[in-house]
JSON list of C-alpha atoms in Angstrom, two decimals:
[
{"chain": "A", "resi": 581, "resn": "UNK", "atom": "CA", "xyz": [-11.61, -6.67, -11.74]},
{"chain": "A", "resi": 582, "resn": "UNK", "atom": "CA", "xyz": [-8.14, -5.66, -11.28]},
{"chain": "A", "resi": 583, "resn": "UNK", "atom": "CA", "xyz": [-6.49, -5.36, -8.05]},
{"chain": "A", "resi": 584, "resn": "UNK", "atom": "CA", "xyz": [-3.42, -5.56, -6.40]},
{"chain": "A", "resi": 585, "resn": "UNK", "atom": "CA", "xyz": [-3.42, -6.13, -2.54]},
{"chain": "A", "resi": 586, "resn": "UNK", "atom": "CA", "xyz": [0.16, -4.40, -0.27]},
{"chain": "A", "resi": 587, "resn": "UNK", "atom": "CA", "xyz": [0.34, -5.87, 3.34]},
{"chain": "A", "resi": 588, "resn": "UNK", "atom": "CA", "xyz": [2.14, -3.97, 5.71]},
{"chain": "A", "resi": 589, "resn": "UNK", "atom": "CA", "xyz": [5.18, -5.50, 7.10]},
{"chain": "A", "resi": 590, "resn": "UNK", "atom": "CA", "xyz": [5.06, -3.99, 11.08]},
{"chain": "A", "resi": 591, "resn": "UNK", "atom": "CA", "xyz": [1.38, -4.26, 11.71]},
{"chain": "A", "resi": 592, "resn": "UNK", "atom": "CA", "xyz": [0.38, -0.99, 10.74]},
{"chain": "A", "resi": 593, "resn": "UNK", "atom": "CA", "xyz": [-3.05, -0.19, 9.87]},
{"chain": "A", "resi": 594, "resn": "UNK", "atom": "CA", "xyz": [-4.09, 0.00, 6.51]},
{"chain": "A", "resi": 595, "resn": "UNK", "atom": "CA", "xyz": [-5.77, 3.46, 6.98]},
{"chain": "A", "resi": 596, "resn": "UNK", "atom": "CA", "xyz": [-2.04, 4.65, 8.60]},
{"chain": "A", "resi": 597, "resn": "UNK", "atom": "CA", "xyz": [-0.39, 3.06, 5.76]},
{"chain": "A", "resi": 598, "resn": "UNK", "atom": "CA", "xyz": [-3.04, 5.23, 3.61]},
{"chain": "A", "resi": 599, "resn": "UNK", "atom": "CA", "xyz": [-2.19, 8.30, 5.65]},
{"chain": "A", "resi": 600, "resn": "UNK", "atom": "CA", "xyz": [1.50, 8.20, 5.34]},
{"chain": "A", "resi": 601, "resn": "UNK", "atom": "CA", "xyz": [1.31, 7.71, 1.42]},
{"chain": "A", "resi": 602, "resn": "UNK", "atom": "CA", "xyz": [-1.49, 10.40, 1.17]},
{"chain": "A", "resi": 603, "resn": "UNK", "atom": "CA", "xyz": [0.65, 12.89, 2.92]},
{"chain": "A", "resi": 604, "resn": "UNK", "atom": "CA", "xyz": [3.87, 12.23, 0.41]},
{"chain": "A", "resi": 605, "resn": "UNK", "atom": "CA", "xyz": [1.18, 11.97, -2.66]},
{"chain": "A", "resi": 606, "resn": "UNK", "atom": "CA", "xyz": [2.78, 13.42, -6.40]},
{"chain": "A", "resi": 607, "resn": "UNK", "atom": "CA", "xyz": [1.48, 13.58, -9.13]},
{"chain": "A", "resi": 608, "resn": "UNK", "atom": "CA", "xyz": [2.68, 11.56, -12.15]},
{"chain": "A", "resi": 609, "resn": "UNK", "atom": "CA", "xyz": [3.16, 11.11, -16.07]},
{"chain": "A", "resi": 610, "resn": "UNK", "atom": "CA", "xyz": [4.10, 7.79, -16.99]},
{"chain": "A", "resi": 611, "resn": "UNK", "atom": "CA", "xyz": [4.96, 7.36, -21.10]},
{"chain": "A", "resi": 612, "resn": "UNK", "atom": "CA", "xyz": [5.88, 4.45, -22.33]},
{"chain": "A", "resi": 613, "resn": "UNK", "atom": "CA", "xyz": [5.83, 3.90, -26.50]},
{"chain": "A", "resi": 614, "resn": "UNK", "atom": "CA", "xyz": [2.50, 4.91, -27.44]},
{"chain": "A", "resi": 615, "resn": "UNK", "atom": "CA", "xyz": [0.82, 4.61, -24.21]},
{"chain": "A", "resi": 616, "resn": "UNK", "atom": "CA", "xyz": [0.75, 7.75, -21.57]},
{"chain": "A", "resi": 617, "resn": "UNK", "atom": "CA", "xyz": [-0.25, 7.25, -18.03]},
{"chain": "A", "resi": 618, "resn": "UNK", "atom": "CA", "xyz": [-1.60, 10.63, -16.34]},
{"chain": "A", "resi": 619, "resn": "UNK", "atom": "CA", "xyz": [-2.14, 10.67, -12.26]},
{"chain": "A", "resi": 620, "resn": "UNK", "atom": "CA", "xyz": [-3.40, 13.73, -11.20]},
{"chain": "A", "resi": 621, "resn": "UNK", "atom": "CA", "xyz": [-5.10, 14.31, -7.74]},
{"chain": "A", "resi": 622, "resn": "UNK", "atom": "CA", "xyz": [-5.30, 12.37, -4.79]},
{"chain": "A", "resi": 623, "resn": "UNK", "atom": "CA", "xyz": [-8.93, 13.05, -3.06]},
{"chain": "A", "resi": 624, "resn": "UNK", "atom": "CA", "xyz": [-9.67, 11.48, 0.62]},
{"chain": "A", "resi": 625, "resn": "UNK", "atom": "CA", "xyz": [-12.73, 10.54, 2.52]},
{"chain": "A", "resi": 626, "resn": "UNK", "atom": "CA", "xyz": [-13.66, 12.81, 5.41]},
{"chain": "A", "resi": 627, "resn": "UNK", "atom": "CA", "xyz": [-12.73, 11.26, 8.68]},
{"chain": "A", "resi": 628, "resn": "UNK", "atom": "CA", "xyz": [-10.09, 8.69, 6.94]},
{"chain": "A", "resi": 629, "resn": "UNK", "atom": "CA", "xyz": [-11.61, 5.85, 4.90]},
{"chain": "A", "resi": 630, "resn": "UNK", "atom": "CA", "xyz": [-11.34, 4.92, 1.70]},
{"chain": "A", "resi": 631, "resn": "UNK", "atom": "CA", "xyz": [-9.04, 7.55, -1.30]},
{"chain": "A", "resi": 632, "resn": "UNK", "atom": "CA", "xyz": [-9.69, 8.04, -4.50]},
{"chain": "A", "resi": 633, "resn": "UNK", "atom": "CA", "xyz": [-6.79, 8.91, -7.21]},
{"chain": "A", "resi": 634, "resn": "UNK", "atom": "CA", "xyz": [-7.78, 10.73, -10.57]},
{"chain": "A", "resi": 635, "resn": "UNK", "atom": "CA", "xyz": [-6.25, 8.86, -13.54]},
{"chain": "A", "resi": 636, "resn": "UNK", "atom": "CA", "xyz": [-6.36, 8.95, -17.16]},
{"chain": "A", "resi": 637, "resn": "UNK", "atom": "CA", "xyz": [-4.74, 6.77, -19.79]},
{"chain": "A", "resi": 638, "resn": "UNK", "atom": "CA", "xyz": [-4.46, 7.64, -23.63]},
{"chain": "A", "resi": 639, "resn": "UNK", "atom": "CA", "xyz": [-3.26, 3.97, -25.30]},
{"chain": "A", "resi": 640, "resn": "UNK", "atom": "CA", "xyz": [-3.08, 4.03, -29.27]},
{"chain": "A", "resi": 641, "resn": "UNK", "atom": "CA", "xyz": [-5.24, 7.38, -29.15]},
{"chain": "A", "resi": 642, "resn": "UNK", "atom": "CA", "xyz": [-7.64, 5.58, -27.17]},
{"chain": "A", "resi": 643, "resn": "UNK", "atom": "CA", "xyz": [-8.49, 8.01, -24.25]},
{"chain": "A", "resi": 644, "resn": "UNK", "atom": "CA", "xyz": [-10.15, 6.92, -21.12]},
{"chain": "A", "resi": 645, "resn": "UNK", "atom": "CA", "xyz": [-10.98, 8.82, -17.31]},
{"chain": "A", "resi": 646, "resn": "UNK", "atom": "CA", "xyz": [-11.32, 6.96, -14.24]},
{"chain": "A", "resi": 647, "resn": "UNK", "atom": "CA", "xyz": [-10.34, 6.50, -10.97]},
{"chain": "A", "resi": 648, "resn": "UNK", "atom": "CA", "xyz": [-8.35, 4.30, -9.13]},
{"chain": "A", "resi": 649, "resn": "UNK", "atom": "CA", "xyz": [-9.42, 3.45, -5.36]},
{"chain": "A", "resi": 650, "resn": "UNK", "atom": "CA", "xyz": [-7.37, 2.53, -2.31]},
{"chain": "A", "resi": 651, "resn": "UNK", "atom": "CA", "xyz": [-8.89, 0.95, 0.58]},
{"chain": "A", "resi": 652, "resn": "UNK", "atom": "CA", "xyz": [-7.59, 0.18, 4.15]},
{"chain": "A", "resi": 653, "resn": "UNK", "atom": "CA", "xyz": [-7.84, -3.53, 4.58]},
{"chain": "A", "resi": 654, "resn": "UNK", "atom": "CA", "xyz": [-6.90, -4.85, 7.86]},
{"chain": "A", "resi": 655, "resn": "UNK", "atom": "CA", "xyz": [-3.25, -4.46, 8.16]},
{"chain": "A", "resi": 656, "resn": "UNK", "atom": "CA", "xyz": [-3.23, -3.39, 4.44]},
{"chain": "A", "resi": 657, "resn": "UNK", "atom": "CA", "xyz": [-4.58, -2.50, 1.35]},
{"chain": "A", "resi": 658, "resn": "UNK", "atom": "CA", "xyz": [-6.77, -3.19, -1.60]},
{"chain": "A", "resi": 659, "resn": "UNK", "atom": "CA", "xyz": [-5.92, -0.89, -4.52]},
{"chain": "A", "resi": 660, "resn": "UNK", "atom": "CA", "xyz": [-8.43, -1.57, -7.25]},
{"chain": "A", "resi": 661, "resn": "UNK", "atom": "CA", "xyz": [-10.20, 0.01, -10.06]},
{"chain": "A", "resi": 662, "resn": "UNK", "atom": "CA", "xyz": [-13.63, 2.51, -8.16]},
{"chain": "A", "resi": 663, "resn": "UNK", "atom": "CA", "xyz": [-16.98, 0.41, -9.58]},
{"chain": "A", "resi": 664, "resn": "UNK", "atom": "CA", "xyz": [-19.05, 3.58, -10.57]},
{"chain": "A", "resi": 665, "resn": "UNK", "atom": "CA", "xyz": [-15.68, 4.48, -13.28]},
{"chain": "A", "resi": 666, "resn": "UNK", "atom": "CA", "xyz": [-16.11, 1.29, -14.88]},
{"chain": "A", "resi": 667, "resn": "UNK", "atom": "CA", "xyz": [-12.99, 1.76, -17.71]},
{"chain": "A", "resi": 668, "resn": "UNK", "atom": "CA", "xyz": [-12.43, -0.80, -20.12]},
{"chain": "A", "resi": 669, "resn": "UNK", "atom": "CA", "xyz": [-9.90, -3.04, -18.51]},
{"chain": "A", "resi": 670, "resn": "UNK", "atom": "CA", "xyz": [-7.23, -2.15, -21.28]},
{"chain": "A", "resi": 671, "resn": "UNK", "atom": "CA", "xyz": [-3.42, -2.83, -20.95]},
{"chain": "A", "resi": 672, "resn": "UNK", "atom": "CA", "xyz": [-2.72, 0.71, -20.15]},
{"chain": "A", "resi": 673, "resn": "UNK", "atom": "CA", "xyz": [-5.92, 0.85, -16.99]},
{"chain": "A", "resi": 674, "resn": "UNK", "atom": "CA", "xyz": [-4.23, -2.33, -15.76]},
{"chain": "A", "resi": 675, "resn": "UNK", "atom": "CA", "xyz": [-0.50, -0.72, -15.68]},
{"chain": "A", "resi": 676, "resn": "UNK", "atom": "CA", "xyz": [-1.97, 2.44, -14.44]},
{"chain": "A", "resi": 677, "resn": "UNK", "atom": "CA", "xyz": [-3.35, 0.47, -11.38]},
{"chain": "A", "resi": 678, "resn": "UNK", "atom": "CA", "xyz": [0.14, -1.15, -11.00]},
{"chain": "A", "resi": 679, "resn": "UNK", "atom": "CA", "xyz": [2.14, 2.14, -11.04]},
{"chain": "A", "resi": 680, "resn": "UNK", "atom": "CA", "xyz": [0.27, 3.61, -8.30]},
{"chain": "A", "resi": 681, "resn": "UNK", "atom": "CA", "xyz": [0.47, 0.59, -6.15]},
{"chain": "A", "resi": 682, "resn": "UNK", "atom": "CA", "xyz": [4.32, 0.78, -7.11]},
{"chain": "A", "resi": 683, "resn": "UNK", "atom": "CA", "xyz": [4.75, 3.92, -6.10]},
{"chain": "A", "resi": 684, "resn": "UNK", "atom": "CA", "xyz": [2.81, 3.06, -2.77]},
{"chain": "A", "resi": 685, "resn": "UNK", "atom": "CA", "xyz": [5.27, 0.43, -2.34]},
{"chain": "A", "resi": 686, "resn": "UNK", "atom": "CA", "xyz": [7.98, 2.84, -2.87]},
{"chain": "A", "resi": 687, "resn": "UNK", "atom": "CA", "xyz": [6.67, 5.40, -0.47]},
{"chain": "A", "resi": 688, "resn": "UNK", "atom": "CA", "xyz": [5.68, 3.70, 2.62]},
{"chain": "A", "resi": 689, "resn": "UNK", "atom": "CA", "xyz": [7.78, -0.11, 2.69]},
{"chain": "A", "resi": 690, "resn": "UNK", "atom": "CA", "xyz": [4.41, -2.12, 1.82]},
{"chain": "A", "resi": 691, "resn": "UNK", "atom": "CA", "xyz": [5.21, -5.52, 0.96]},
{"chain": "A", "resi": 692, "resn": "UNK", "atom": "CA", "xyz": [3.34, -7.69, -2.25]},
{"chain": "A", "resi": 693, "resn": "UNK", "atom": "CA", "xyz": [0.37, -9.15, -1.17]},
{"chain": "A", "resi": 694, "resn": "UNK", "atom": "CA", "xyz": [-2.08, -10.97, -4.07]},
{"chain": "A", "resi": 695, "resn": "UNK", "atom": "CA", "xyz": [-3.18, -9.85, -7.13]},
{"chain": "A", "resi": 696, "resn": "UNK", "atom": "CA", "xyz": [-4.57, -11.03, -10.85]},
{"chain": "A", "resi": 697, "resn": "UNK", "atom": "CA", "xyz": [-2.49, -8.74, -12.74]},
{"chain": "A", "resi": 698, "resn": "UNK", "atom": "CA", "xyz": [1.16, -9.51, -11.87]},
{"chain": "A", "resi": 699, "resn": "UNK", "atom": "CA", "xyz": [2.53, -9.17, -15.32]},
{"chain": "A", "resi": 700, "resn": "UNK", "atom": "CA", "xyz": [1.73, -5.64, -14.80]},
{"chain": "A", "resi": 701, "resn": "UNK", "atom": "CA", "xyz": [3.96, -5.06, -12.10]},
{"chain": "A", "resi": 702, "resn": "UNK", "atom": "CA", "xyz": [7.55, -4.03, -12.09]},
{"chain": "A", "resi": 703, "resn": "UNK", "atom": "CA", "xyz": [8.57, -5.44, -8.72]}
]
């Protein structure tokens, strides 16, 4: 499955690292040839935890719904495709994945941790 994993750089919790990019969340339209990335809402577990971000990506007319999870991981963390979703791991689901986790970069100074889809990224 698709992931990319952001490590904080001052020992920050993942969960604060969650909360600071949850509270400067906007939403975004990505286009790029035939391909259009739509990010739409940002929902939160009660109590902290785990988000989930509404996403949909239309590649070549090919239209698909899912949603892309975040997870606190130690000092960091996991952003992956959510299970239940299940999209077909297209081009366009794995660049949706790595805009958001840009943009998480962007917004709160995360630094590159691992992940299996680095030609995805635009670091």
């Amino acid at each position: 499955m698709p992931h990319v994993v952001l490590e904080s750089p001052d020992g920050r919790g993942g969960e604060a690292i969650l909360d600071a990019y949850g509270d400067r969340f906007e939403p975004f339209l990505d286009r790029d040839g035939t391909r259009l990335i739509k990010v739409d809402r940002f929902y939160r577990e009660r109590g902290g935890g785990q988000a989930l971000i509404e996403t949909v990506v239309v590649d070549r007319g090919f239209t698909q719904k899912f949603f892309i999870q975040i997870a606190p991981r130690g000092n960091g963390l996991t952003v992956r495709l959510e299970p239940l979703s299940d999209p077909e791991k297209t081009a366009g689901v794995r660049a949706a994945l790595a805009r958001v986790a840009e943009r998480i970069v962007a917004v709160t100074g995360c630094a590159w941790g691992s992940t299996n889809i680095p030609g995805d990224l635009r670091r």
